[in-house]
Each structure stands twice: as C-alpha cells, then as structure tokens.
N, CA, C and O atoms as a CHARMM CRD file, in Angstrom:
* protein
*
  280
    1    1 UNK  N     -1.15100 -21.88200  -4.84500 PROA 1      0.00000
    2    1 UNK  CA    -1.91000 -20.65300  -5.02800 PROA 1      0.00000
    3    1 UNK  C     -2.59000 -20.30300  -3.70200 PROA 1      0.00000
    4    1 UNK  O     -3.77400 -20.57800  -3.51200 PROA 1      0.00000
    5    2 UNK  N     -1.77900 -19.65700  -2.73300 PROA 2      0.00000
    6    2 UNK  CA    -2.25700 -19.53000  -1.43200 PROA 2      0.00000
    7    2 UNK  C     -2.35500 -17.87000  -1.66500 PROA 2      0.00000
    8    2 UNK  O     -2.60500 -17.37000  -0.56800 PROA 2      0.00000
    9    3 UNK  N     -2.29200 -17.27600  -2.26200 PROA 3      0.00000
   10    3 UNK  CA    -2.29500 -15.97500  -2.54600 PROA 3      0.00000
   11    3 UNK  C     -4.30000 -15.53900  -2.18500 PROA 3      0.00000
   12    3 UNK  O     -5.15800 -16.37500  -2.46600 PROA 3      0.00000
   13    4 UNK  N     -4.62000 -14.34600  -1.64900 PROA 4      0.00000
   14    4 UNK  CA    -6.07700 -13.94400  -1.63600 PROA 4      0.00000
   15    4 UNK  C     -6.20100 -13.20900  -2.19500 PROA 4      0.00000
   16    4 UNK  O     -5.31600 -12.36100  -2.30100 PROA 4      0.00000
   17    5 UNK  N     -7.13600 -13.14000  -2.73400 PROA 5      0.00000
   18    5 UNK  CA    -7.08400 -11.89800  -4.47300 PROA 5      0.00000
   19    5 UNK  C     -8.41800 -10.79300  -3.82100 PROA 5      0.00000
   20    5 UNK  O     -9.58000 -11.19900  -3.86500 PROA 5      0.00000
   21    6 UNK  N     -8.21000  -9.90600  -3.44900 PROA 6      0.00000
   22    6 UNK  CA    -9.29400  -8.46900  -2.94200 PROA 6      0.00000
   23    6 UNK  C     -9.48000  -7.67200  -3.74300 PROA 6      0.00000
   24    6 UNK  O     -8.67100  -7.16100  -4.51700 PROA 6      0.00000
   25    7 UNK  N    -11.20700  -7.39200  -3.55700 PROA 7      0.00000
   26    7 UNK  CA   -12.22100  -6.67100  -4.28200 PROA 7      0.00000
   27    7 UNK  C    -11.69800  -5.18700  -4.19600 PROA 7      0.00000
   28    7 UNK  O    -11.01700  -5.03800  -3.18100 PROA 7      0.00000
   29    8 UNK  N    -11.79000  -4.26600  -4.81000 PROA 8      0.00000
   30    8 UNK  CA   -11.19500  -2.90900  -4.88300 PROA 8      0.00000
   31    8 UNK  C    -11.86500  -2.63100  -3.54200 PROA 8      0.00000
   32    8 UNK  O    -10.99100  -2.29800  -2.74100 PROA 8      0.00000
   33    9 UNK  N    -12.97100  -2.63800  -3.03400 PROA 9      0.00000
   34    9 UNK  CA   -13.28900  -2.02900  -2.03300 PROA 9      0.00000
   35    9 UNK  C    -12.91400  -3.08000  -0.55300 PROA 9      0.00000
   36    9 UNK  O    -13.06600  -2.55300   0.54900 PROA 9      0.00000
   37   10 UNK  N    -12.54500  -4.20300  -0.61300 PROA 10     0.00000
   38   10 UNK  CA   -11.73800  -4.74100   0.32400 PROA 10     0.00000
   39   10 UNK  C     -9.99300  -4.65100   0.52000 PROA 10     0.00000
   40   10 UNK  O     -9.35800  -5.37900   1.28300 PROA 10     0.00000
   41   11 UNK  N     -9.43200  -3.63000  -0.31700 PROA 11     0.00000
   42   11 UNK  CA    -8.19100  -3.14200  -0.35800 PROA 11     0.00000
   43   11 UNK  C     -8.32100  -1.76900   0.01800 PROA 11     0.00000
   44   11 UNK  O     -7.37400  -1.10000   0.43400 PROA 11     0.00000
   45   12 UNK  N     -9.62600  -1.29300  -0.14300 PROA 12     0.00000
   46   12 UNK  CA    -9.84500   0.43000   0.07300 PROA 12     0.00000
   47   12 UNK  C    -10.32700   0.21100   1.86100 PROA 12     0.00000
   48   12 UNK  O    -10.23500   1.09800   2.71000 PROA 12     0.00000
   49   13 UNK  N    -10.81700  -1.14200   2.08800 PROA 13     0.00000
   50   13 UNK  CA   -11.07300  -0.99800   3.57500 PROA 13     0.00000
   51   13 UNK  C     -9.53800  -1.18800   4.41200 PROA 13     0.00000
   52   13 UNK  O     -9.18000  -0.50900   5.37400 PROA 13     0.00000
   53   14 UNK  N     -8.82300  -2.20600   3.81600 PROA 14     0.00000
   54   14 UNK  CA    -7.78400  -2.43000   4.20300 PROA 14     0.00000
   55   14 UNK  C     -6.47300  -1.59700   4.58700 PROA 14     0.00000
   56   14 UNK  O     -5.62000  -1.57700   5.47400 PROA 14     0.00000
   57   15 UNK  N     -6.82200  -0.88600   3.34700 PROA 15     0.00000
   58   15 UNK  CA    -5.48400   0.65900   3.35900 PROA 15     0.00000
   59   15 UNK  C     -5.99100   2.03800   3.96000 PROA 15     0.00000
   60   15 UNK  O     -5.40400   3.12000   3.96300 PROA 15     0.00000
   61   16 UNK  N     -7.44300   1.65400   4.55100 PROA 16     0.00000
   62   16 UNK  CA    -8.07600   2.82700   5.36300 PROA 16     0.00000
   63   16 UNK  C     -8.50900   4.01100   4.17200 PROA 16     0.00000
   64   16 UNK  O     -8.22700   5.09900   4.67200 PROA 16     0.00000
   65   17 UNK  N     -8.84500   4.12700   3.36800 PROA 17     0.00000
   66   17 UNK  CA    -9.24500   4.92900   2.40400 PROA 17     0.00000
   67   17 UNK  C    -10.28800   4.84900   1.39700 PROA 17     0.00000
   68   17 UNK  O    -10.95900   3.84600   1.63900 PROA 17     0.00000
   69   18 UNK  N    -10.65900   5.37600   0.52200 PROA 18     0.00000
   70   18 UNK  CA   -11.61700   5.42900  -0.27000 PROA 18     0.00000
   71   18 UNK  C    -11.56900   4.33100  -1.26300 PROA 18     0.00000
   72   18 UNK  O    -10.52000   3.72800  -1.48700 PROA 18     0.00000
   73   19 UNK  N    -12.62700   4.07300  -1.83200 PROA 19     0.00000
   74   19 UNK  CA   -12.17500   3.27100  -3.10700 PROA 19     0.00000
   75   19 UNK  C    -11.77800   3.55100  -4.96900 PROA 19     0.00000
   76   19 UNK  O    -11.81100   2.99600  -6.06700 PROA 19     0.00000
   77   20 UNK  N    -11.41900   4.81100  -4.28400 PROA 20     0.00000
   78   20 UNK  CA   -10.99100   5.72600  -5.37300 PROA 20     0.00000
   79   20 UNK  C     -9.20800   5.39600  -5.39800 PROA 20     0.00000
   80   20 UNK  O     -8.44600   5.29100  -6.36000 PROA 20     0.00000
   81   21 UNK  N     -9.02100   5.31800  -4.30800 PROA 21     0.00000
   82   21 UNK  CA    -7.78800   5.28000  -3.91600 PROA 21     0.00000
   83   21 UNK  C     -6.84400   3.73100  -4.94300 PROA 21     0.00000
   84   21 UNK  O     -6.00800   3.76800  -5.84600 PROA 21     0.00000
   85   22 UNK  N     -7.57200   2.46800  -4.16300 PROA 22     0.00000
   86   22 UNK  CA    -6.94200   1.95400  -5.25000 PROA 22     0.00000
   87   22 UNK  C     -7.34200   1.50100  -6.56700 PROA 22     0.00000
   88   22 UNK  O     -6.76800   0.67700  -7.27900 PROA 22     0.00000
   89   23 UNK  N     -8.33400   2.10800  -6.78000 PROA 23     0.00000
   90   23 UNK  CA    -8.97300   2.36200  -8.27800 PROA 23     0.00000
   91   23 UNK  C     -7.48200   3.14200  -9.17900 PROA 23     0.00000
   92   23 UNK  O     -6.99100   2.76900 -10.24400 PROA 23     0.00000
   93   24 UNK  N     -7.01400   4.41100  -8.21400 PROA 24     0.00000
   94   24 UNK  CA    -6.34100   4.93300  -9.14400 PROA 24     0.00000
   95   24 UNK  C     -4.52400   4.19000  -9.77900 PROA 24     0.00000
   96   24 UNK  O     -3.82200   4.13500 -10.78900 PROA 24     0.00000
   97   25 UNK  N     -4.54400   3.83200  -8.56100 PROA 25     0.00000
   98   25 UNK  CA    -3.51800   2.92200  -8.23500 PROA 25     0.00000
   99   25 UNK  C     -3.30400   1.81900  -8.97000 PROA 25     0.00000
  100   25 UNK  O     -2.19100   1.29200  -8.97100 PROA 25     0.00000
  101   26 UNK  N     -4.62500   1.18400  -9.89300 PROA 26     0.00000
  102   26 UNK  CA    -4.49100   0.33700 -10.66600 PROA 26     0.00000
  103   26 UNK  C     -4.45500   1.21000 -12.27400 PROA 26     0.00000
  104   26 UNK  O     -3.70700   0.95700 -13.21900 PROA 26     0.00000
  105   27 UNK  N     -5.33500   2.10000 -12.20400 PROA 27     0.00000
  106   27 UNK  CA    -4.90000   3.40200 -13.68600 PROA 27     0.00000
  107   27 UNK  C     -3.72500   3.60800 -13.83100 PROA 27     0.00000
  108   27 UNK  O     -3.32500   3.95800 -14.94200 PROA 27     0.00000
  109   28 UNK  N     -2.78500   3.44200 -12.70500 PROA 28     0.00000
  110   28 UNK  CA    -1.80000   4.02900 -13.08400 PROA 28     0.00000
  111   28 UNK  C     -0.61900   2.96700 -13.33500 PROA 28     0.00000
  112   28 UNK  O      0.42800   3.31000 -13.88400 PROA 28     0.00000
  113   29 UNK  N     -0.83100   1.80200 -12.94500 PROA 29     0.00000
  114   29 UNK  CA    -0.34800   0.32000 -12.99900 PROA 29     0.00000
  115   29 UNK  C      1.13900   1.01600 -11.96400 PROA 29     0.00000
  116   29 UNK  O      2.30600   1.18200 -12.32100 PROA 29     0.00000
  117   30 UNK  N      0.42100   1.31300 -10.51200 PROA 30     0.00000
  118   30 UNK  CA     1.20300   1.09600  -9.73100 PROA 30     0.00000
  119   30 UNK  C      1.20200   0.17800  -8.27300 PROA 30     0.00000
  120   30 UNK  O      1.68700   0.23700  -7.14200 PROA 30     0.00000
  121   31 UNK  N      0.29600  -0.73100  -9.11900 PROA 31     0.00000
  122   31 UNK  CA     0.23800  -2.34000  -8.03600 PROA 31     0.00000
  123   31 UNK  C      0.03000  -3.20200  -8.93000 PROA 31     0.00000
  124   31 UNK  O     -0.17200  -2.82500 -10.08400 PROA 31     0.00000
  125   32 UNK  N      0.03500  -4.67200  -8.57200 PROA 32     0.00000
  126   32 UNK  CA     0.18600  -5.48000  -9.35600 PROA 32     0.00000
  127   32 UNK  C     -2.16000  -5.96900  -9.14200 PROA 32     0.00000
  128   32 UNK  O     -2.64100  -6.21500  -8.03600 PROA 32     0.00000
  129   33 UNK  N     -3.00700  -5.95800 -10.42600 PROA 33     0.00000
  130   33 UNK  CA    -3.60700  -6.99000 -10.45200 PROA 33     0.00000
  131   33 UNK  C     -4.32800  -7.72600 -10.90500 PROA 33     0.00000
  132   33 UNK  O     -4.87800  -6.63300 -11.03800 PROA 33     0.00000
  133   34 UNK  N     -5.02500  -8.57500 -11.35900 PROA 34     0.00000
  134   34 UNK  CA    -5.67300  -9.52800 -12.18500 PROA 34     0.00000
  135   34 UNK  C     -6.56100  -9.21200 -12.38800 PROA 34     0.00000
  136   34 UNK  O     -7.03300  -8.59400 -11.43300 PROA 34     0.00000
  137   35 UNK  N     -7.47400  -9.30400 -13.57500 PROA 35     0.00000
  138   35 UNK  CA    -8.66800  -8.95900 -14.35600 PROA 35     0.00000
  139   35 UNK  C     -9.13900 -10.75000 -14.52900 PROA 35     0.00000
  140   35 UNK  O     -8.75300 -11.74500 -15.14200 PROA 35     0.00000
  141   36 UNK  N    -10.29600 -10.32200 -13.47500 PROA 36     0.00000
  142   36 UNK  CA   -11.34600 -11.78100 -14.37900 PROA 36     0.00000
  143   36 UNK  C    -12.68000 -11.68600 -14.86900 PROA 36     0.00000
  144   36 UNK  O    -13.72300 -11.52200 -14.23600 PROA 36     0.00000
  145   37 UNK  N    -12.49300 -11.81000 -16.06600 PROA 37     0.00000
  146   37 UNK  CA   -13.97600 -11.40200 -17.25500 PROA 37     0.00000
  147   37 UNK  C    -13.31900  -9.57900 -16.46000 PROA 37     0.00000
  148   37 UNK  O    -12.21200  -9.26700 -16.02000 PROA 37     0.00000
  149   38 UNK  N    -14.69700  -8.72900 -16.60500 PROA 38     0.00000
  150   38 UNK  CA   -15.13600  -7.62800 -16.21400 PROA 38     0.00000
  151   38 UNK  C    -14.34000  -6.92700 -14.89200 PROA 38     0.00000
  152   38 UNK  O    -14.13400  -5.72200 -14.75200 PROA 38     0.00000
  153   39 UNK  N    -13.96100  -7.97700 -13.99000 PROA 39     0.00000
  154   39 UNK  CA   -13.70200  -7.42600 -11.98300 PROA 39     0.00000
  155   39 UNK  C    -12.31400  -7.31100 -12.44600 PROA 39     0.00000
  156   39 UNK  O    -11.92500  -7.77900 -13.51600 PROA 39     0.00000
  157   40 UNK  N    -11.61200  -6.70500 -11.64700 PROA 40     0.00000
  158   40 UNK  CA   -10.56800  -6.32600 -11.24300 PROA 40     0.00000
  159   40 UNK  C    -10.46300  -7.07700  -9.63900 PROA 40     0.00000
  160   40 UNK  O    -11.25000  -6.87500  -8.71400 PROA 40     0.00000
  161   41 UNK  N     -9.38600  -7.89000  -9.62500 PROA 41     0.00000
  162   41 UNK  CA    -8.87500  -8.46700  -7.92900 PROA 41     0.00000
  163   41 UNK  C     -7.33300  -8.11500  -7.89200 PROA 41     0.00000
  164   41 UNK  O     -6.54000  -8.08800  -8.83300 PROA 41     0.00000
  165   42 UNK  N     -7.12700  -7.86100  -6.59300 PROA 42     0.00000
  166   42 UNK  CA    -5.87900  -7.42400  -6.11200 PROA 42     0.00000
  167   42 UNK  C     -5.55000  -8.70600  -5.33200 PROA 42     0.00000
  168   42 UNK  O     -6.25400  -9.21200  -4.45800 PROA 42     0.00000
  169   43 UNK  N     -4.32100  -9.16600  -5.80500 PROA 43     0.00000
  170   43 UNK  CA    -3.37400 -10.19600  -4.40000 PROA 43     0.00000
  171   43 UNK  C     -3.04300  -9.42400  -3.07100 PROA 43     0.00000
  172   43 UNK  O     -2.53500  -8.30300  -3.11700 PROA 43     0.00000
  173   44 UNK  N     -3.24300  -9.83900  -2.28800 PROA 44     0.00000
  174   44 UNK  CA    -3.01500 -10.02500  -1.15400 PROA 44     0.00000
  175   44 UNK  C     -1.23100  -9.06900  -0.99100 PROA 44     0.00000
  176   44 UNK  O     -0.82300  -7.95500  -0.66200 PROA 44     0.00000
  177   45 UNK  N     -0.70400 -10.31500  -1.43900 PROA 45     0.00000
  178   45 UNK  CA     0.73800  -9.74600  -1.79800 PROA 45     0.00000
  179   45 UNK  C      1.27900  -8.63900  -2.12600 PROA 45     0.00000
  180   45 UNK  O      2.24800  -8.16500  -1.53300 PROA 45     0.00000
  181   46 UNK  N      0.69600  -8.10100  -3.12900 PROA 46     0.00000
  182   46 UNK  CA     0.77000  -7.15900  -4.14600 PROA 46     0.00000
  183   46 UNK  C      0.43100  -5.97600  -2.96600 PROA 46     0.00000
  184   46 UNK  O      1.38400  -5.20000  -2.89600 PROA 46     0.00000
  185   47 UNK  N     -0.63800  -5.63400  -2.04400 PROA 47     0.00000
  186   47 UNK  CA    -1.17400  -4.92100  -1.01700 PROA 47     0.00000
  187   47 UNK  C     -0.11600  -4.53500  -0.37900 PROA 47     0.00000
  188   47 UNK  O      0.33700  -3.39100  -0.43100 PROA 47     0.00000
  189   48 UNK  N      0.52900  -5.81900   0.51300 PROA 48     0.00000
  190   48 UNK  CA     1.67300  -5.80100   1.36300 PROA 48     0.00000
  191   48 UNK  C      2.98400  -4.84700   0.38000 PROA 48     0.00000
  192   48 UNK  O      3.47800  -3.75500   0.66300 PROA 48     0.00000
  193   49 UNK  N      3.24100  -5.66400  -0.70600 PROA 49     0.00000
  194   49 UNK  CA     4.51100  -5.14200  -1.17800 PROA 49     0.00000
  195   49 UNK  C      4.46600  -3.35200  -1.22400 PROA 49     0.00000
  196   49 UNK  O      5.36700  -2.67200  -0.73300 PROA 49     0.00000
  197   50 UNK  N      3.56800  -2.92400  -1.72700 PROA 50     0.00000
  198   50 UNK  CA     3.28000  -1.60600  -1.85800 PROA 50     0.00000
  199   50 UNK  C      3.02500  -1.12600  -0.74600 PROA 50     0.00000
  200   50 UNK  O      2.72700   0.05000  -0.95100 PROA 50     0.00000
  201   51 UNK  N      2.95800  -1.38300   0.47500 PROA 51     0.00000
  202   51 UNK  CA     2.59200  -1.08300   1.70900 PROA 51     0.00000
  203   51 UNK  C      4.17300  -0.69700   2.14300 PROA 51     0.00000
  204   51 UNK  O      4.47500   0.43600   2.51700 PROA 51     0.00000
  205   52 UNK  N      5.09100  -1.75000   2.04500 PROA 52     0.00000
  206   52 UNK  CA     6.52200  -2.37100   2.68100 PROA 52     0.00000
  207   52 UNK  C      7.00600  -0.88900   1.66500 PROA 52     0.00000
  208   52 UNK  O      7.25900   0.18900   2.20200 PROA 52     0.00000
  209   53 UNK  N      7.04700  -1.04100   0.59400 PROA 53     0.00000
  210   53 UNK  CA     7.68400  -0.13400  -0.79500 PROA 53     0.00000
  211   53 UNK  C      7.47600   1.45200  -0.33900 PROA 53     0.00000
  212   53 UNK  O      8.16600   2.39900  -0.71600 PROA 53     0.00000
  213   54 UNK  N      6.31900   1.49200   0.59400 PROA 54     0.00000
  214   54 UNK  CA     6.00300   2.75300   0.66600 PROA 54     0.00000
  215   54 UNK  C      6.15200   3.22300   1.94100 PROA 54     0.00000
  216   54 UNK  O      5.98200   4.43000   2.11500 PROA 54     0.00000
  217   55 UNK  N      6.51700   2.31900   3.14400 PROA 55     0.00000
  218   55 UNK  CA     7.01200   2.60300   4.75200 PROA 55     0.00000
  219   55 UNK  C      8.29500   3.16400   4.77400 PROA 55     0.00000
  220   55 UNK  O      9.27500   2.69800   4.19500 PROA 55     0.00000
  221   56 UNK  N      8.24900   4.52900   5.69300 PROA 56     0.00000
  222   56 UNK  CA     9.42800   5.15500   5.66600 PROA 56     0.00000
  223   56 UNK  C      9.74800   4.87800   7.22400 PROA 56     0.00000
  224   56 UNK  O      9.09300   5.00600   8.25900 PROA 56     0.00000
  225   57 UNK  N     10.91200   4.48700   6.95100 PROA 57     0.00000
  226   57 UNK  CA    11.29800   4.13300   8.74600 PROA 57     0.00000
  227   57 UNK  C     12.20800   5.60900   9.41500 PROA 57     0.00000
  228   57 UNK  O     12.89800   6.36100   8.72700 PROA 57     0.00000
  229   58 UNK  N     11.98000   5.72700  10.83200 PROA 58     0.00000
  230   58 UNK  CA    12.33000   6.74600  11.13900 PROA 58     0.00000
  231   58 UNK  C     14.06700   7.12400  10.99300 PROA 58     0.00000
  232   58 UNK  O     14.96800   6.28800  10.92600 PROA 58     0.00000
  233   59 UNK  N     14.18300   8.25800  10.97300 PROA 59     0.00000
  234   59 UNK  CA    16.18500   9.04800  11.42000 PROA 59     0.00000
  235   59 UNK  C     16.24300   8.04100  12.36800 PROA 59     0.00000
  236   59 UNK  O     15.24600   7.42300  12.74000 PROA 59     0.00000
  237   60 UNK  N     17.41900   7.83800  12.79500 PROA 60     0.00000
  238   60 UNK  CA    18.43900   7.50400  13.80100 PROA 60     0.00000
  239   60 UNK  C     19.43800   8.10300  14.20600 PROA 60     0.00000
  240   60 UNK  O     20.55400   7.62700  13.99700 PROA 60     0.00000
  241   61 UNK  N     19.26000   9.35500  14.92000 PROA 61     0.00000
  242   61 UNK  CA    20.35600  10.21200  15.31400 PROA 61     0.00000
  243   61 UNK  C     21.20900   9.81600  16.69900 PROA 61     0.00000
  244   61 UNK  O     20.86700   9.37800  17.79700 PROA 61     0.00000
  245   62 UNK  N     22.16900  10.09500  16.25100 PROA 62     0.00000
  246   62 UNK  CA    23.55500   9.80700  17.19700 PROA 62     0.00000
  247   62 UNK  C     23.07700  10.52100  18.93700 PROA 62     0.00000
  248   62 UNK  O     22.74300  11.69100  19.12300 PROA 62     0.00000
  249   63 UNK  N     23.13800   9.85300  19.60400 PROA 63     0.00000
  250   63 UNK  CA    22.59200  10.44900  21.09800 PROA 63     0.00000
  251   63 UNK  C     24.42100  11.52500  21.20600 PROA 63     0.00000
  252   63 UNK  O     25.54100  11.20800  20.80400 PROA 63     0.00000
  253   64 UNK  N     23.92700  12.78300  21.91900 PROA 64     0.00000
  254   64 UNK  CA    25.11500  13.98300  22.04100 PROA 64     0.00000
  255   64 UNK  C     24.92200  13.83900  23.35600 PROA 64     0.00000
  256   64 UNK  O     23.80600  13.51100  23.75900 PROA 64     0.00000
  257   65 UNK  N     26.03300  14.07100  24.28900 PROA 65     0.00000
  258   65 UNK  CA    25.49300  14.74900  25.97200 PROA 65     0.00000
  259   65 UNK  C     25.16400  15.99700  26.19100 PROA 65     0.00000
  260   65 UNK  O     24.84600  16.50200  27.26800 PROA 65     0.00000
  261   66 UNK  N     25.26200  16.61600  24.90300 PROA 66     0.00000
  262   66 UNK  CA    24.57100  18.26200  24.92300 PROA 66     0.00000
  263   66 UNK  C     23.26400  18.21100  24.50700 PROA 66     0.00000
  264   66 UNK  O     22.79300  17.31900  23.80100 PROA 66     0.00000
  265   67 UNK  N     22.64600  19.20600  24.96100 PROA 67     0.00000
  266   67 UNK  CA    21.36900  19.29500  24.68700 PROA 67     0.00000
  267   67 UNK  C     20.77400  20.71100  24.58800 PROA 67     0.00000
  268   67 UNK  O     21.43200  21.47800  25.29000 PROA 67     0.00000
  269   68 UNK  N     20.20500  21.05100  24.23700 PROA 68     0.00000
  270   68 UNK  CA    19.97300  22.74600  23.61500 PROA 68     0.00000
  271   68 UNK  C     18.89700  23.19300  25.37600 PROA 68     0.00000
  272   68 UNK  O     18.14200  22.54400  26.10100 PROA 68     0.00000
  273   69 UNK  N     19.31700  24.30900  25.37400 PROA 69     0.00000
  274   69 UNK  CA    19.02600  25.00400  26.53800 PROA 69     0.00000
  275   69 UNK  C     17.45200  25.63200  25.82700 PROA 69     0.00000
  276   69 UNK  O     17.39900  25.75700  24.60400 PROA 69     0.00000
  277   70 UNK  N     16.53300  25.90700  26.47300 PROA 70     0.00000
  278   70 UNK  CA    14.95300  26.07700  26.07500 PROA 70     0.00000
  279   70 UNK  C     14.69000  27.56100  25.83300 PROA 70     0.00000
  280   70 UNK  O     13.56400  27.94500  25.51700 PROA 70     0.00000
C-alpha cells in the first residue's frame, strides 16, 4: 500500500484549480476515491491516471518542401 491518498483540496492544489473542481469530479464518479467515516481521499494514482486519460499529444504532420508564400 504505497499508494498516497489526497485531501480534495491537495488534488485541487495539484491540478492547479479550485476545489470545486475535484469535488465535481468525484459527483460525477469520474475518478476513482475512497470514503473514510465522513472525508473523501483521492489516490495518488487515480490523479495521474486521469491526468494521462486526459493529455492530448500534439499532430504530427508530414514535413512538405513547399511552403505557403505570406
């Protein structure tokens, strides 16, 4: 159990945003996280995966020797 389980507002510092943000994110059960008694904690993991799930990597366009005149 090497996993770190974060406070809604140490995932809202983490993802640069409010703590509304992953408040809603758990309403909507679109991250994974654990309820103990009353708190709500987020894994560590769970952060990343939705991070990775949600990175769009750039086009890769074919290099042309033409090039558009300005």
């Amino acid at each position: 159990m090497t996993d770190r389980y974060l406070s809604v507002d140490q995932v809202a510092e983490l993802l640069g945003t409010t703590a509304r943000f992953p408040r809603r994110l758990i309403e909507e059960r679109r991250i994974r996280y654990v309820k103990v008694g009353r708190h709500v904690r987020i894994p560590e993991s769970a952060v990343e995966e939705f991070v990775q799930s949600r990175t769009v990597e750039p086009l890769r366009r074919p290099r042309t020797g033409f090039r558009r005149a300005a």
